[in-house]
mmCIF file of C-alpha atoms (C1' of nucleotides) in Angstrom:
data_model
loop_
_atom_site.group_PDB
_atom_site.id
_atom_site.type_symbol
_atom_site.label_atom_id
_atom_site.label_comp_id
_atom_site.label_asym_id
_atom_site.label_seq_id
_atom_site.Cartn_x
_atom_site.Cartn_y
_atom_site.Cartn_z
ATOM 1 C CA MET M 38 -2.430 -9.244 -22.487
ATOM 2 C CA PRO M 39 -5.835 -10.444 -20.391
ATOM 3 C CA SER M 40 -9.022 -10.032 -22.575
ATOM 4 C CA ARG M 41 -10.510 -8.232 -19.774
ATOM 5 C CA GLU M 42 -8.054 -5.602 -18.190
ATOM 6 C CA THR M 43 -8.776 -5.811 -14.348
ATOM 7 C CA ALA M 44 -7.097 -2.593 -11.889
ATOM 8 C CA PHE M 45 -5.064 -6.068 -10.267
ATOM 9 C CA THR M 46 -3.533 -6.053 -13.499
ATOM 10 C CA ARG M 47 -3.367 -2.293 -14.506
ATOM 11 C CA ILE M 48 -1.073 -1.959 -10.904
ATOM 12 C CA LEU M 49 1.129 -5.085 -11.919
ATOM 13 C CA ALA M 50 2.121 -3.042 -14.806
ATOM 14 C CA VAL M 51 3.038 0.193 -13.261
ATOM 15 C CA VAL M 52 4.867 -1.470 -10.651
ATOM 16 C CA ARG M 53 6.804 -3.674 -13.249
ATOM 17 C CA LYS M 54 8.095 -0.178 -14.718
ATOM 18 C CA ILE M 55 9.622 1.404 -11.248
ATOM 19 C CA PRO M 56 13.432 1.762 -12.730
ATOM 20 C CA ARG M 57 15.729 0.163 -10.566
ATOM 21 C CA GLY M 58 16.922 2.328 -7.319
ATOM 22 C CA ARG M 59 13.611 4.242 -7.907
ATOM 23 C CA VAL M 60 10.663 3.714 -5.569
ATOM 24 C CA MET M 61 6.666 4.809 -5.572
ATOM 25 C CA THR M 62 4.162 4.830 -2.979
ATOM 26 C CA TYR M 63 0.854 2.847 -3.144
ATOM 27 C CA GLY M 64 -1.164 6.213 -3.037
ATOM 28 C CA ALA M 65 1.027 7.218 -6.526
ATOM 29 C CA VAL M 66 0.975 3.394 -8.403
ATOM 30 C CA ALA M 67 -2.897 3.814 -7.248
ATOM 31 C CA ARG M 68 -3.208 7.441 -9.046
ATOM 32 C CA VAL M 69 -1.231 6.019 -12.218
ATOM 33 C CA ALA M 70 -2.853 2.991 -12.416
ATOM 34 C CA GLY M 71 -6.575 5.020 -12.552
ATOM 35 C CA LEU M 72 -7.507 4.005 -9.341
ATOM 36 C CA GLY M 73 -7.778 7.302 -7.385
ATOM 37 C CA ARG M 74 -7.870 6.297 -4.071
ATOM 38 C CA GLY M 75 -7.212 2.714 -4.217
ATOM 39 C CA ALA M 76 -4.199 2.640 -2.082
ATOM 40 C CA ARG M 77 -5.041 -0.075 -0.083
ATOM 41 C CA VAL M 78 -6.057 -2.419 -3.555
ATOM 42 C CA VAL M 79 -2.390 -1.734 -4.680
ATOM 43 C CA GLY M 80 -1.209 -3.965 -1.271
ATOM 44 C CA TYR M 81 -3.946 -6.438 -2.285
ATOM 45 C CA ALA M 82 -2.768 -7.181 -5.598
ATOM 46 C CA LEU M 83 0.707 -7.205 -4.759
ATOM 47 C CA ARG M 84 0.183 -9.669 -2.065
ATOM 48 C CA ALA M 85 -1.471 -11.770 -4.408
ATOM 49 C CA ALA M 86 1.268 -11.584 -7.437
ATOM 50 C CA PRO M 87 3.116 -14.351 -7.776
ATOM 51 C CA SER M 88 6.371 -14.375 -6.498
ATOM 52 C CA GLY M 89 9.209 -12.869 -8.985
ATOM 53 C CA SER M 90 7.144 -11.287 -11.312
ATOM 54 C CA VAL M 91 7.320 -8.310 -10.276
ATOM 55 C CA PRO M 92 9.550 -5.513 -7.909
ATOM 56 C CA TRP M 93 7.515 -5.373 -4.886
ATOM 57 C CA GLN M 94 10.270 -3.856 -2.715
ATOM 58 C CA ARG M 95 9.909 -0.733 -4.991
ATOM 59 C CA VAL M 96 6.519 0.283 -3.749
ATOM 60 C CA MET M 97 6.752 2.098 -0.406
ATOM 61 C CA GLY M 98 4.280 3.418 2.453
ATOM 62 C CA LEU M 99 3.895 7.693 2.090
ATOM 63 C CA ALA M 100 5.702 9.250 5.140
ATOM 64 C CA GLY M 101 4.347 12.777 5.111
ATOM 65 C CA PRO M 102 5.306 15.264 1.812
ATOM 66 C CA GLY M 103 8.387 14.117 0.236
ATOM 67 C CA TRP M 104 9.053 10.965 2.361
ATOM 68 C CA ALA M 105 8.390 6.935 2.337
ATOM 69 C CA ARG M 106 8.959 4.297 4.505
ATOM 70 C CA VAL M 107 8.707 0.498 4.942
ATOM 71 C CA SER M 108 5.081 0.312 5.295
ATOM 72 C CA ILE M 109 4.776 -3.608 5.131
ATOM 73 C CA ARG M 110 3.366 -4.752 8.603
ATOM 74 C CA ASP M 111 5.361 -8.262 9.183
ATOM 75 C CA PRO M 112 9.080 -7.204 10.102
ATOM 76 C CA LEU M 113 10.784 -10.188 8.625
ATOM 77 C CA ALA M 114 9.521 -8.832 5.450
ATOM 78 C CA GLY M 115 9.876 -5.392 5.790
ATOM 79 C CA ALA M 116 13.836 -5.736 6.473
ATOM 80 C CA ILE M 117 13.790 -8.155 3.488
ATOM 81 C CA GLN M 118 12.327 -5.577 1.600
ATOM 82 C CA ARG M 119 15.002 -2.737 2.858
ATOM 83 C CA GLN M 120 18.100 -5.072 2.059
ATOM 84 C CA LEU M 121 16.658 -5.856 -1.561
ATOM 85 C CA LEU M 122 16.320 -1.739 -1.737
ATOM 86 C CA GLU M 123 19.354 -0.678 -0.364
ATOM 87 C CA LYS M 124 21.331 -3.275 -2.901
ATOM 88 C CA GLU M 125 20.115 -1.140 -5.326
ATOM 89 C CA GLY M 126 21.350 1.902 -4.255
ATOM 90 C CA VAL M 127 18.225 3.403 -2.585
ATOM 91 C CA VAL M 128 19.697 5.104 0.723
ATOM 92 C CA PHE M 129 17.613 5.318 3.901
ATOM 93 C CA ASP M 130 18.205 7.906 6.372
ATOM 94 C CA GLY M 131 18.341 7.785 10.415
ATOM 95 C CA ARG M 132 14.373 7.169 10.585
ATOM 96 C CA GLY M 133 14.517 4.549 8.367
ATOM 97 C CA ARG M 134 13.057 6.740 5.425
ATOM 98 C CA VAL M 135 13.971 7.700 1.599
ATOM 99 C CA ASP M 136 13.660 11.020 0.347
ATOM 100 C CA LEU M 137 11.561 10.996 -2.970
ATOM 101 C CA SER M 138 13.059 14.221 -4.219
ATOM 102 C CA ARG M 139 15.701 11.524 -4.776
ATOM 103 C CA PHE M 140 14.782 8.409 -5.324
ATOM 104 C CA GLY M 141 11.010 8.809 -6.294
ATOM 105 C CA ARG M 142 9.662 8.185 -9.662
ATOM 106 C CA LYS M 143 7.493 11.392 -10.607
ATOM 107 C "C1'" DA D 969 -25.486 -10.272 -4.349
ATOM 108 C "C1'" DC D 970 -23.275 -9.655 0.359
ATOM 109 C "C1'" DT D 971 -19.625 -9.870 3.612
ATOM 110 C "C1'" DT D 972 -14.975 -10.073 4.763
ATOM 111 C "C1'" DT D 973 -10.478 -8.805 3.663
ATOM 112 C "C1'" DG D 974 -6.123 -5.840 3.401
ATOM 113 C "C1'" DA D 975 1.973 -4.249 0.924
ATOM 114 C "C1'" DC D 976 -2.623 2.377 2.585
ATOM 115 C "C1'" DG D 977 -3.516 6.556 4.328
ATOM 116 C "C1'" DA D 978 -5.300 10.576 6.819
ATOM 117 C "C1'" DC D 979 -6.730 11.714 10.978
ATOM 118 C "C1'" DT D 980 -7.558 11.541 16.584
ATOM 119 C "C1'" DG D 981 -6.116 11.134 21.336
ATOM 120 C "C1'" DG Q 936 5.516 9.235 18.638
ATOM 121 C "C1'" DC Q 937 2.464 5.219 18.748
ATOM 122 C "C1'" DA Q 938 -1.841 2.931 18.625
ATOM 123 C "C1'" DG Q 939 -6.636 3.011 17.161
ATOM 124 C "C1'" DT Q 940 -10.872 4.362 14.078
ATOM 125 C "C1'" DC Q 941 -12.604 5.723 9.466
ATOM 126 C "C1'" DG Q 942 -12.299 6.003 4.618
ATOM 127 C "C1'" DC Q 943 -11.573 4.155 0.481
ATOM 128 C "C1'" DC Q 944 -11.526 0.304 -3.335
ATOM 129 C "C1'" DA Q 945 -10.953 -4.083 -5.935
ATOM 130 C "C1'" DA Q 946 -11.020 -9.225 -4.728
ATOM 131 C "C1'" DA Q 947 -12.082 -13.028 -2.696
ATOM 132 C "C1'" DG Q 948 -14.886 -16.625 -0.106
#
DNA sequence: ACTTTGACGACTG
DNA sequence: GCAGTCGCCAAAG
């Protein structure tokens, strides 16, 4: 345990708790981690996190109420994210979106 | 202590 | 529907 708990460590803790085959949006992670509207900070934390230390692929961008989408700007990383999620059972619709009522974590 | 930087999100044209 | 802008907030330089 870090002697001083930062927003950074709280974010990673939340992401690590997302079950396999489920996803959360950046905003939802921020809220659970006690950041309020700090959705951007979640992205910042994941970017800085050591690779393999956290299931980063389960964090997606919001795409309207009840839907999530791959929101990462880098197209290569985006394709990898989608691949990883489909491998664990997450289904994308024809427009590349994921139904949060089926795969989202409350 | 101040400025820049974003794996975001809501809003605008 | 896509691109640009703005508000948000912690971390990095």
